[in-house]
PDB file of N, H, CA, C and O in Angstrom:
ATOM      1  N   MET A   1       0.862  -0.974   0.075  1.00  0.00           N
ATOM      2  CA  MET A   1       0.233   0.106  -0.105  1.00  0.00           C
ATOM      3  C   MET A   1       0.917   0.883  -0.119  1.00  0.00           C
ATOM      4  O   MET A   1       1.863   0.914   0.668  1.00  0.00           O
ATOM      5  N   HIS A   2       0.664   1.945  -1.156  1.00  0.00           N
ATOM      6  H   HIS A   2      -0.105   1.919  -1.796  1.00  0.00           H
ATOM      7  CA  HIS A   2       1.578   3.424  -1.038  1.00  0.00           C
ATOM      8  C   HIS A   2       0.239   4.340  -1.031  1.00  0.00           C
ATOM      9  O   HIS A   2      -0.951   4.074  -1.199  1.00  0.00           O
ATOM     10  N   ALA A   3       1.006   5.623  -0.741  1.00  0.00           N
ATOM     11  H   ALA A   3       1.973   5.839  -0.604  1.00  0.00           H
ATOM     12  CA  ALA A   3      -0.247   6.798  -0.353  1.00  0.00           C
ATOM     13  C   ALA A   3       0.659   8.066  -0.250  1.00  0.00           C
ATOM     14  O   ALA A   3       1.802   7.995   0.201  1.00  0.00           O
ATOM     15  N   SER A   4       0.161   9.094  -0.639  1.00  0.00           N
ATOM     16  H   SER A   4      -0.768   9.151  -1.005  1.00  0.00           H
ATOM     17  CA  SER A   4       1.059  10.356  -0.342  1.00  0.00           C
ATOM     18  C   SER A   4      -0.090  11.453   0.589  1.00  0.00           C
ATOM     19  O   SER A   4      -1.302  11.245   0.659  1.00  0.00           O
ATOM     20  N   LYS A   5       0.558  12.494   1.176  1.00  0.00           N
ATOM     21  H   LYS A   5       1.542  12.662   1.119  1.00  0.00           H
ATOM     22  CA  LYS A   5      -0.052  13.294   1.950  1.00  0.00           C
ATOM     23  C   LYS A   5      -1.366  14.055   1.011  1.00  0.00           C
ATOM     24  O   LYS A   5      -1.187  14.544  -0.105  1.00  0.00           O
ATOM     25  N   GLY A   6      -2.509  14.031   1.637  1.00  0.00           N
ATOM     26  H   GLY A   6      -2.654  13.634   2.544  1.00  0.00           H
ATOM     27  CA  GLY A   6      -3.472  14.573   0.438  1.00  0.00           C
ATOM     28  C   GLY A   6      -4.447  13.293   0.172  1.00  0.00           C
ATOM     29  O   GLY A   6      -5.653  13.536   0.218  1.00  0.00           O
ATOM     30  N   ASP A   7      -4.080  12.082  -0.076  1.00  0.00           N
ATOM     31  H   ASP A   7      -3.100  11.885  -0.114  1.00  0.00           H
ATOM     32  CA  ASP A   7      -4.862  11.135  -0.350  1.00  0.00           C
ATOM     33  C   ASP A   7      -5.729  11.017   1.085  1.00  0.00           C
ATOM     34  O   ASP A   7      -5.601  11.603   2.160  1.00  0.00           O
ATOM     35  N   ARG A   8      -6.432  10.252   0.731  1.00  0.00           N
ATOM     36  H   ARG A   8      -6.536   9.776  -0.142  1.00  0.00           H
ATOM     37  CA  ARG A   8      -7.914   9.639   1.492  1.00  0.00           C
ATOM     38  C   ARG A   8      -7.370   8.202   2.000  1.00  0.00           C
ATOM     39  O   ARG A   8      -6.513   7.662   1.299  1.00  0.00           O
ATOM     40  N   LEU A   9      -7.759   7.625   3.034  1.00  0.00           N
ATOM     41  H   LEU A   9      -8.454   8.063   3.604  1.00  0.00           H
ATOM     42  CA  LEU A   9      -7.275   6.165   3.643  1.00  0.00           C
ATOM     43  C   LEU A   9      -9.194   6.108   4.118  1.00  0.00           C
ATOM     44  O   LEU A   9      -9.812   6.824   4.907  1.00  0.00           O
ATOM     45  N   VAL A  10      -9.703   4.884   3.196  1.00  0.00           N
ATOM     46  H   VAL A  10      -9.201   4.303   2.556  1.00  0.00           H
ATOM     47  CA  VAL A  10     -11.008   4.268   3.370  1.00  0.00           C
ATOM     48  C   VAL A  10     -10.866   3.325   4.159  1.00  0.00           C
ATOM     49  O   VAL A  10      -9.901   2.574   4.012  1.00  0.00           O
ATOM     50  N   MET A  11     -11.948   3.091   5.374  1.00  0.00           N
ATOM     51  H   MET A  11     -12.731   3.701   5.494  1.00  0.00           H
ATOM     52  CA  MET A  11     -11.630   2.018   6.497  1.00  0.00           C
ATOM     53  C   MET A  11     -12.754   1.295   6.147  1.00  0.00           C
ATOM     54  O   MET A  11     -13.704   1.696   6.819  1.00  0.00           O
ATOM     55  N   HIS A  12     -13.080   0.364   5.356  1.00  0.00           N
ATOM     56  H   HIS A  12     -12.308   0.038   4.810  1.00  0.00           H
ATOM     57  CA  HIS A  12     -14.338  -0.432   5.302  1.00  0.00           C
ATOM     58  C   HIS A  12     -14.851  -0.935   6.335  1.00  0.00           C
ATOM     59  O   HIS A  12     -14.111  -1.587   7.071  1.00  0.00           O
ATOM     60  N   GLY A  13     -16.419  -0.755   6.720  1.00  0.00           N
ATOM     61  H   GLY A  13     -17.021  -0.225   6.123  1.00  0.00           H
ATOM     62  CA  GLY A  13     -16.970  -1.306   7.960  1.00  0.00           C
ATOM     63  C   GLY A  13     -17.097  -2.844   7.607  1.00  0.00           C
ATOM     64  O   GLY A  13     -17.384  -3.302   6.500  1.00  0.00           O
ATOM     65  N   ARG A  14     -16.795  -3.633   8.901  1.00  0.00           N
ATOM     66  H   ARG A  14     -16.561  -3.262   9.799  1.00  0.00           H
ATOM     67  CA  ARG A  14     -16.507  -5.314   8.659  1.00  0.00           C
ATOM     68  C   ARG A  14     -17.554  -5.569   9.770  1.00  0.00           C
ATOM     69  O   ARG A  14     -17.398  -6.540  10.511  1.00  0.00           O
ATOM     70  N   VAL A  15     -18.536  -4.801   9.908  1.00  0.00           N
ATOM     71  H   VAL A  15     -18.662  -4.013   9.307  1.00  0.00           H
ATOM     72  CA  VAL A  15     -19.657  -5.479  10.580  1.00  0.00           C
ATOM     73  C   VAL A  15     -21.057  -4.747  10.119  1.00  0.00           C
ATOM     74  O   VAL A  15     -21.185  -3.535   9.942  1.00  0.00           O
ATOM     75  N   VAL A  16     -21.972  -5.645   9.980  1.00  0.00           N
ATOM     76  H   VAL A  16     -21.868  -6.629  10.124  1.00  0.00           H
ATOM     77  CA  VAL A  16     -22.866  -4.937   9.312  1.00  0.00           C
ATOM     78  C   VAL A  16     -23.892  -3.522   9.780  1.00  0.00           C
ATOM     79  O   VAL A  16     -24.730  -3.779  10.644  1.00  0.00           O
ATOM     80  N   GLY A  17     -23.868  -2.559   9.430  1.00  0.00           N
ATOM     81  H   GLY A  17     -23.187  -2.350   8.728  1.00  0.00           H
ATOM     82  CA  GLY A  17     -24.798  -1.696   9.800  1.00  0.00           C
ATOM     83  C   GLY A  17     -23.703  -0.313  10.197  1.00  0.00           C
ATOM     84  O   GLY A  17     -24.209   0.788  10.412  1.00  0.00           O
ATOM     85  N   LYS A  18     -22.156  -0.508  10.267  1.00  0.00           N
ATOM     86  H   LYS A  18     -21.744  -1.402  10.092  1.00  0.00           H
ATOM     87  CA  LYS A  18     -21.235  -0.231  10.345  1.00  0.00           C
ATOM     88  C   LYS A  18     -20.701   0.279   9.108  1.00  0.00           C
ATOM     89  O   LYS A  18     -20.272  -0.505   8.261  1.00  0.00           O
ATOM     90  N   HIS A  19     -20.688   1.728   8.904  1.00  0.00           N
ATOM     91  H   HIS A  19     -21.036   2.364   9.592  1.00  0.00           H
ATOM     92  CA  HIS A  19     -20.365   2.101   7.905  1.00  0.00           C
ATOM     93  C   HIS A  19     -18.992   2.852   7.660  1.00  0.00           C
ATOM     94  O   HIS A  19     -18.468   3.512   8.557  1.00  0.00           O
ATOM     95  N   ASP A  20     -18.346   2.694   6.189  1.00  0.00           N
ATOM     96  H   ASP A  20     -18.772   2.157   5.461  1.00  0.00           H
ATOM     97  CA  ASP A  20     -16.892   3.335   5.956  1.00  0.00           C
ATOM     98  C   ASP A  20     -16.218   4.534   6.483  1.00  0.00           C
ATOM     99  O   ASP A  20     -16.784   5.605   6.267  1.00  0.00           O
ATOM    100  N   ARG A  21     -14.927   4.548   7.245  1.00  0.00           N
ATOM    101  H   ARG A  21     -14.467   3.678   7.421  1.00  0.00           H
ATOM    102  CA  ARG A  21     -14.728   5.686   7.575  1.00  0.00           C
ATOM    103  C   ARG A  21     -13.443   6.240   6.451  1.00  0.00           C
ATOM    104  O   ARG A  21     -12.691   5.513   5.802  1.00  0.00           O
ATOM    105  N   VAL A  22     -13.476   7.525   6.469  1.00  0.00           N
ATOM    106  H   VAL A  22     -14.087   8.115   6.996  1.00  0.00           H
ATOM    107  CA  VAL A  22     -12.758   7.928   5.741  1.00  0.00           C
ATOM    108  C   VAL A  22     -11.880   8.876   6.321  1.00  0.00           C
ATOM    109  O   VAL A  22     -12.385   9.607   7.173  1.00  0.00           O
ATOM    110  N   VAL A  23     -10.803   9.015   6.081  1.00  0.00           N
ATOM    111  H   VAL A  23     -10.393   8.422   5.389  1.00  0.00           H
ATOM    112  CA  VAL A  23      -9.596   9.995   7.041  1.00  0.00           C
ATOM    113  C   VAL A  23      -8.421  10.274   5.727  1.00  0.00           C
ATOM    114  O   VAL A  23      -7.835   9.612   4.871  1.00  0.00           O
ATOM    115  N   GLU A  24      -8.512  11.660   6.182  1.00  0.00           N
ATOM    116  H   GLU A  24      -8.988  12.198   6.877  1.00  0.00           H
ATOM    117  CA  GLU A  24      -7.112  12.331   5.398  1.00  0.00           C
ATOM    118  C   GLU A  24      -5.810  12.130   5.772  1.00  0.00           C
ATOM    119  O   GLU A  24      -5.378  12.341   6.905  1.00  0.00           O
ATOM    120  N   ILE A  25      -5.252  11.773   4.950  1.00  0.00           N
ATOM    121  H   ILE A  25      -5.603  11.601   4.030  1.00  0.00           H
ATOM    122  CA  ILE A  25      -3.610  11.459   5.030  1.00  0.00           C
ATOM    123  C   ILE A  25      -2.580  12.473   5.089  1.00  0.00           C
ATOM    124  O   ILE A  25      -2.081  12.948   4.068  1.00  0.00           O
ATOM    125  N   ILE A  26      -2.144  12.928   6.644  1.00  0.00           N
ATOM    126  H   ILE A  26      -2.550  12.543   7.473  1.00  0.00           H
ATOM    127  CA  ILE A  26      -1.433  14.222   6.329  1.00  0.00           C
ATOM    128  C   ILE A  26      -0.229  13.771   6.536  1.00  0.00           C
ATOM    129  O   ILE A  26       0.497  14.711   6.860  1.00  0.00           O
ATOM    130  N   GLU A  27       0.309  12.811   6.503  1.00  0.00           N
ATOM    131  H   GLU A  27      -0.280  12.048   6.240  1.00  0.00           H
ATOM    132  CA  GLU A  27       1.646  12.795   6.701  1.00  0.00           C
ATOM    133  C   GLU A  27       2.074  10.831   6.507  1.00  0.00           C
ATOM    134  O   GLU A  27       1.418  10.026   7.167  1.00  0.00           O
ATOM    135  N   VAL A  28       3.269  10.313   5.494  1.00  0.00           N
ATOM    136  H   VAL A  28       3.802  10.967   4.957  1.00  0.00           H
ATOM    137  CA  VAL A  28       3.378   9.595   5.448  1.00  0.00           C
ATOM    138  C   VAL A  28       4.652   9.275   5.967  1.00  0.00           C
ATOM    139  O   VAL A  28       5.676   9.779   5.504  1.00  0.00           O
ATOM    140  N   LEU A  29       4.650   8.269   7.129  1.00  0.00           N
ATOM    141  H   LEU A  29       3.819   7.860   7.505  1.00  0.00           H
ATOM    142  CA  LEU A  29       6.013   8.252   7.796  1.00  0.00           C
ATOM    143  C   LEU A  29       6.815   6.783   7.881  1.00  0.00           C
ATOM    144  O   LEU A  29       7.655   6.429   8.707  1.00  0.00           O
ATOM    145  N   GLY A  30       6.298   6.101   6.814  1.00  0.00           N
ATOM    146  H   GLY A  30       5.615   6.389   6.142  1.00  0.00           H
ATOM    147  CA  GLY A  30       6.676   4.972   6.128  1.00  0.00           C
ATOM    148  C   GLY A  30       7.785   5.329   5.158  1.00  0.00           C
ATOM    149  O   GLY A  30       7.820   6.514   4.826  1.00  0.00           O
ATOM    150  N   PRO A  31       8.735   4.485   4.625  1.00  0.00           N
ATOM    151  CA  PRO A  31       9.542   4.548   3.156  1.00  0.00           C
ATOM    152  C   PRO A  31       8.663   4.727   2.119  1.00  0.00           C
ATOM    153  O   PRO A  31       7.460   4.468   2.159  1.00  0.00           O
ATOM    154  N   ASN A  32       9.341   5.221   1.091  1.00  0.00           N
ATOM    155  H   ASN A  32      10.318   5.432   1.059  1.00  0.00           H
ATOM    156  CA  ASN A  32       8.582   5.200   0.058  1.00  0.00           C
ATOM    157  C   ASN A  32       7.222   5.603  -0.411  1.00  0.00           C
ATOM    158  O   ASN A  32       6.928   5.566  -1.606  1.00  0.00           O
ATOM    159  N   GLY A  33       6.218   6.068   0.715  1.00  0.00           N
ATOM    160  H   GLY A  33       6.457   6.098   1.685  1.00  0.00           H
ATOM    161  CA  GLY A  33       5.113   6.401   0.729  1.00  0.00           C
ATOM    162  C   GLY A  33       4.287   5.092   1.588  1.00  0.00           C
ATOM    163  O   GLY A  33       3.061   5.010   1.661  1.00  0.00           O
ATOM    164  N   THR A  34       5.088   4.283   2.096  1.00  0.00           N
ATOM    165  H   THR A  34       6.084   4.349   2.037  1.00  0.00           H
ATOM    166  CA  THR A  34       4.139   2.836   2.574  1.00  0.00           C
ATOM    167  C   THR A  34       3.702   3.322   4.476  1.00  0.00           C
ATOM    168  O   THR A  34       4.245   4.107   5.254  1.00  0.00           O
ATOM    169  N   PRO A  35       2.770   2.613   4.581  1.00  0.00           N
ATOM    170  CA  PRO A  35       2.534   2.692   6.353  1.00  0.00           C
ATOM    171  C   PRO A  35       3.692   2.531   7.127  1.00  0.00           C
ATOM    172  O   PRO A  35       4.691   1.856   6.878  1.00  0.00           O
ATOM    173  N   PRO A  36       3.345   3.469   8.422  1.00  0.00           N
ATOM    174  CA  PRO A  36       1.834   3.920   8.994  1.00  0.00           C
ATOM    175  C   PRO A  36       1.916   5.317   8.529  1.00  0.00           C
ATOM    176  O   PRO A  36       2.931   5.833   8.061  1.00  0.00           O
ATOM    177  N   PHE A  37       0.576   5.990   8.718  1.00  0.00           N
ATOM    178  H   PHE A  37      -0.249   5.571   9.098  1.00  0.00           H
ATOM    179  CA  PHE A  37       0.279   6.964   8.450  1.00  0.00           C
ATOM    180  C   PHE A  37      -0.116   7.651   9.368  1.00  0.00           C
ATOM    181  O   PHE A  37      -0.509   6.912  10.270  1.00  0.00           O
ATOM    182  N   ARG A  38      -0.302   9.531   9.814  1.00  0.00           N
ATOM    183  H   ARG A  38       0.017  10.131   9.080  1.00  0.00           H
ATOM    184  CA  ARG A  38      -0.925  10.051  10.350  1.00  0.00           C
ATOM    185  C   ARG A  38      -1.951  10.650   9.791  1.00  0.00           C
ATOM    186  O   ARG A  38      -1.823  11.311   8.761  1.00  0.00           O
ATOM    187  N   VAL A  39      -3.049  10.493  10.388  1.00  0.00           N
ATOM    188  H   VAL A  39      -3.153   9.956  11.225  1.00  0.00           H
ATOM    189  CA  VAL A  39      -4.562  10.680   9.389  1.00  0.00           C
ATOM    190  C   VAL A  39      -5.144  11.827  10.294  1.00  0.00           C
ATOM    191  O   VAL A  39      -4.709  12.095  11.413  1.00  0.00           O
ATOM    192  N   ARG A  40      -6.037  12.380   9.756  1.00  0.00           N
ATOM    193  H   ARG A  40      -6.391  12.163   8.846  1.00  0.00           H
ATOM    194  CA  ARG A  40      -6.834  13.250  10.714  1.00  0.00           C
ATOM    195  C   ARG A  40      -8.531  12.850   9.670  1.00  0.00           C
ATOM    196  O   ARG A  40      -8.883  12.690   8.501  1.00  0.00           O
ATOM    197  N   ALA A  41      -9.054  12.852  10.924  1.00  0.00           N
ATOM    198  H   ALA A  41      -8.768  12.982  11.874  1.00  0.00           H
ATOM    199  CA  ALA A  41     -10.783  12.718  10.462  1.00  0.00           C
ATOM    200  C   ALA A  41     -11.610  13.804  10.378  1.00  0.00           C
ATOM    201  O   ALA A  41     -11.140  14.842  10.843  1.00  0.00           O
ATOM    202  N   GLU A  42     -12.646  13.852   9.944  1.00  0.00           N
ATOM    203  H   GLU A  42     -13.028  13.009   9.566  1.00  0.00           H
ATOM    204  CA  GLU A  42     -13.569  15.213   9.849  1.00  0.00           C
ATOM    205  C   GLU A  42     -13.772  15.654  11.284  1.00  0.00           C
ATOM    206  O   GLU A  42     -13.570  16.869  11.306  1.00  0.00           O
ATOM    207  N   ASN A  43     -14.059  15.241  12.405  1.00  0.00           N
ATOM    208  H   ASN A  43     -14.222  14.254  12.387  1.00  0.00           H
ATOM    209  CA  ASN A  43     -14.235  15.665  13.409  1.00  0.00           C
ATOM    210  C   ASN A  43     -12.558  16.660  14.152  1.00  0.00           C
ATOM    211  O   ASN A  43     -12.609  17.447  15.097  1.00  0.00           O
ATOM    212  N   GLY A  44     -10.946  16.189  13.173  1.00  0.00           N
ATOM    213  H   GLY A  44     -10.905  15.550  12.405  1.00  0.00           H
ATOM    214  CA  GLY A  44     -10.103  17.060  13.890  1.00  0.00           C
ATOM    215  C   GLY A  44      -9.151  16.084  14.634  1.00  0.00           C
ATOM    216  O   GLY A  44      -8.003  16.472  14.849  1.00  0.00           O
ATOM    217  N   HIS A  45      -9.620  14.573  15.134  1.00  0.00           N
ATOM    218  H   HIS A  45     -10.553  14.258  14.959  1.00  0.00           H
ATOM    219  CA  HIS A  45      -8.859  13.741  15.525  1.00  0.00           C
ATOM    220  C   HIS A  45      -8.229  13.369  14.397  1.00  0.00           C
ATOM    221  O   HIS A  45      -8.633  13.162  13.252  1.00  0.00           O
ATOM    222  N   GLU A  46      -6.550  13.290  15.209  1.00  0.00           N
ATOM    223  H   GLU A  46      -6.222  13.459  16.139  1.00  0.00           H
ATOM    224  CA  GLU A  46      -5.336  12.641  14.952  1.00  0.00           C
ATOM    225  C   GLU A  46      -5.225  11.454  15.371  1.00  0.00           C
ATOM    226  O   GLU A  46      -5.703  11.020  16.420  1.00  0.00           O
ATOM    227  N   THR A  47      -4.525  10.800  14.496  1.00  0.00           N
ATOM    228  H   THR A  47      -4.137  11.152  13.644  1.00  0.00           H
ATOM    229  CA  THR A  47      -3.839   9.644  14.943  1.00  0.00           C
ATOM    230  C   THR A  47      -2.366   8.766  14.205  1.00  0.00           C
ATOM    231  O   THR A  47      -1.589   9.484  13.576  1.00  0.00           O
ATOM    232  N   ILE A  48      -2.149   7.756  14.275  1.00  0.00           N
ATOM    233  H   ILE A  48      -2.780   7.173  14.787  1.00  0.00           H
ATOM    234  CA  ILE A  48      -1.052   7.288  13.772  1.00  0.00           C
ATOM    235  C   ILE A  48      -2.162   5.814  13.129  1.00  0.00           C
ATOM    236  O   ILE A  48      -3.062   5.353  13.831  1.00  0.00           O
ATOM    237  N   VAL A  49      -1.880   5.343  11.878  1.00  0.00           N
ATOM    238  H   VAL A  49      -1.149   5.717  11.308  1.00  0.00           H
ATOM    239  CA  VAL A  49      -2.840   4.175  11.447  1.00  0.00           C
ATOM    240  C   VAL A  49      -1.692   3.235  10.517  1.00  0.00           C
ATOM    241  O   VAL A  49      -0.974   3.662   9.613  1.00  0.00           O
ATOM    242  N   SER A  50      -1.772   1.812  11.053  1.00  0.00           N
ATOM    243  H   SER A  50      -2.355   1.465  11.787  1.00  0.00           H
ATOM    244  CA  SER A  50      -1.417   0.826   9.893  1.00  0.00           C
ATOM    245  C   SER A  50      -2.548   0.098   9.710  1.00  0.00           C
ATOM    246  O   SER A  50      -3.219  -0.632  10.440  1.00  0.00           O
ATOM    247  N   PRO A  51      -2.646   0.610   8.078  1.00  0.00           N
ATOM    248  CA  PRO A  51      -3.589   0.169   7.503  1.00  0.00           C
ATOM    249  C   PRO A  51      -3.903  -1.782   7.350  1.00  0.00           C
ATOM    250  O   PRO A  51      -2.929  -2.531   7.262  1.00  0.00           O
ATOM    251  N   GLY A  52      -5.063  -2.232   7.344  1.00  0.00           N
ATOM    252  H   GLY A  52      -5.854  -1.624   7.416  1.00  0.00           H
ATOM    253  CA  GLY A  52      -4.839  -3.490   7.291  1.00  0.00           C
ATOM    254  C   GLY A  52      -5.798  -4.093   5.792  1.00  0.00           C
ATOM    255  O   GLY A  52      -6.430  -3.295   5.101  1.00  0.00           O
ATOM    256  N   PRO A  53      -5.767  -5.161   5.573  1.00  0.00           N
ATOM    257  CA  PRO A  53      -6.643  -5.549   4.581  1.00  0.00           C
ATOM    258  C   PRO A  53      -7.668  -4.821   4.325  1.00  0.00           C
ATOM    259  O   PRO A  53      -7.913  -4.505   3.161  1.00  0.00           O
ATOM    260  N   ASP A  54      -8.253  -4.523   5.096  1.00  0.00           N
ATOM    261  H   ASP A  54      -8.054  -4.779   6.041  1.00  0.00           H
ATOM    262  CA  ASP A  54     -10.052  -3.647   4.778  1.00  0.00           C
ATOM    263  C   ASP A  54      -9.987  -2.407   4.539  1.00  0.00           C
ATOM    264  O   ASP A  54     -10.936  -1.626   4.610  1.00  0.00           O
ATOM    265  N   CYS A  55      -8.433  -2.039   4.123  1.00  0.00           N
ATOM    266  H   CYS A  55      -7.661  -2.674   4.065  1.00  0.00           H
ATOM    267  CA  CYS A  55      -8.364  -0.691   4.161  1.00  0.00           C
ATOM    268  C   CYS A  55      -7.701  -0.161   2.555  1.00  0.00           C
ATOM    269  O   CYS A  55      -6.633  -0.576   2.105  1.00  0.00           O
ATOM    270  N   MET A  56      -8.607   0.833   1.857  1.00  0.00           N
ATOM    271  H   MET A  56      -9.475   1.171   2.223  1.00  0.00           H
ATOM    272  CA  MET A  56      -7.632   1.315   0.509  1.00  0.00           C
ATOM    273  C   MET A  56      -7.139   2.522   0.781  1.00  0.00           C
ATOM    274  O   MET A  56      -7.116   3.027   1.903  1.00  0.00           O
ATOM    275  N   VAL A  57      -6.707   3.047  -0.295  1.00  0.00           N
ATOM    276  H   VAL A  57      -6.726   2.637  -1.207  1.00  0.00           H
ATOM    277  CA  VAL A  57      -5.998   4.577  -0.376  1.00  0.00           C
ATOM    278  C   VAL A  57      -6.581   4.949  -1.611  1.00  0.00           C
ATOM    279  O   VAL A  57      -6.235   4.491  -2.700  1.00  0.00           O
ATOM    280  N   ASP A  58      -7.836   6.130  -1.349  1.00  0.00           N
ATOM    281  H   ASP A  58      -8.117   6.502  -0.464  1.00  0.00           H
ATOM    282  CA  ASP A  58      -8.438   6.861  -2.593  1.00  0.00           C
ATOM    283  C   ASP A  58      -7.348   7.847  -2.465  1.00  0.00           C
ATOM    284  O   ASP A  58      -7.180   8.633  -1.532  1.00  0.00           O
ATOM    285  N   HIS A  59      -6.337   7.643  -3.955  1.00  0.00           N
ATOM    286  H   HIS A  59      -6.474   7.004  -4.712  1.00  0.00           H
ATOM    287  CA  HIS A  59      -5.474   8.248  -4.089  1.00  0.00           C
ATOM    288  C   HIS A  59      -6.134   9.919  -4.956  1.00  0.00           C
ATOM    289  O   HIS A  59      -6.718   9.800  -6.033  1.00  0.00           O
ATOM    290  N   ARG A  60      -5.994  10.934  -4.507  1.00  0.00           N
ATOM    291  H   ARG A  60      -5.519  11.030  -3.632  1.00  0.00           H
ATOM    292  CA  ARG A  60      -6.109  12.357  -5.067  1.00  0.00           C
ATOM    293  C   ARG A  60      -5.045  12.696  -6.395  1.00  0.00           C
ATOM    294  O   ARG A  60      -3.830  12.510  -6.327  1.00  0.00           O
ATOM    295  N   THR A  61      -5.758  13.229  -7.605  1.00  0.00           N
ATOM    296  H   THR A  61      -6.745  13.380  -7.660  1.00  0.00           H
ATOM    297  CA  THR A  61      -4.977  13.641  -8.502  1.00  0.00           C
ATOM    298  C   THR A  61      -5.261  15.218  -8.116  1.00  0.00           C
ATOM    299  O   THR A  61      -6.148  15.667  -7.389  1.00  0.00           O
ATOM    300  N   ALA A  62      -4.233  15.911  -8.830  1.00  0.00           N
ATOM    301  H   ALA A  62      -3.513  15.547  -9.421  1.00  0.00           H
ATOM    302  CA  ALA A  62      -4.278  17.327  -9.235  1.00  0.00           C
ATOM    303  C   ALA A  62      -4.955  17.696  -9.781  1.00  0.00           C
ATOM    304  O   ALA A  62      -5.052  16.928 -10.738  1.00  0.00           O
ATOM    305  N   PRO A  63      -5.963  18.860  -9.938  1.00  0.00           N
ATOM    306  CA  PRO A  63      -6.757  19.256 -10.856  1.00  0.00           C
ATOM    307  C   PRO A  63      -6.407  19.813 -11.819  1.00  0.00           C
ATOM    308  O   PRO A  63      -5.487  20.617 -11.667  1.00  0.00           O
ATOM    309  N   GLU A  64      -6.992  19.625 -13.221  1.00  0.00           N
ATOM    310  H   GLU A  64      -7.740  18.972 -13.344  1.00  0.00           H
ATOM    311  CA  GLU A  64      -6.412  19.510 -14.631  1.00  0.00           C
ATOM    312  C   GLU A  64      -6.344  21.217 -14.586  1.00  0.00           C
ATOM    313  O   GLU A  64      -7.241  21.769 -13.948  1.00  0.00           O
ATOM    314  N   PRO A  65      -5.226  22.139 -15.296  1.00  0.00           N
ATOM    315  CA  PRO A  65      -4.972  23.403 -15.818  1.00  0.00           C
ATOM    316  C   PRO A  65      -6.211  23.317 -16.572  1.00  0.00           C
ATOM    317  O   PRO A  65      -6.702  22.467 -17.314  1.00  0.00           O
ATOM    318  N   ALA A  66      -6.700  24.904 -15.988  1.00  0.00           N
ATOM    319  H   ALA A  66      -6.301  25.595 -15.385  1.00  0.00           H
ATOM    320  CA  ALA A  66      -7.773  25.071 -17.195  1.00  0.00           C
ATOM    321  C   ALA A  66      -7.525  25.695 -18.476  1.00  0.00           C
ATOM    322  O   ALA A  66      -8.424  25.762 -19.314  1.00  0.00           O
TER     323      ALA A  66
END
């Protein structure tokens, strides 16, 4: 799993009725874009995450020039 600052980490709910959680990657702590990641949730809470197999990275692309 590789990510960059600004990407989103999607953590899929593993129990029926639990929704996916989406957090922003604010710092990549591993070498060459690998985990662990420092992430920030929508409520402002920050933590360090080592994602498991139930997670995926949503890579953000730069906006195309007009």
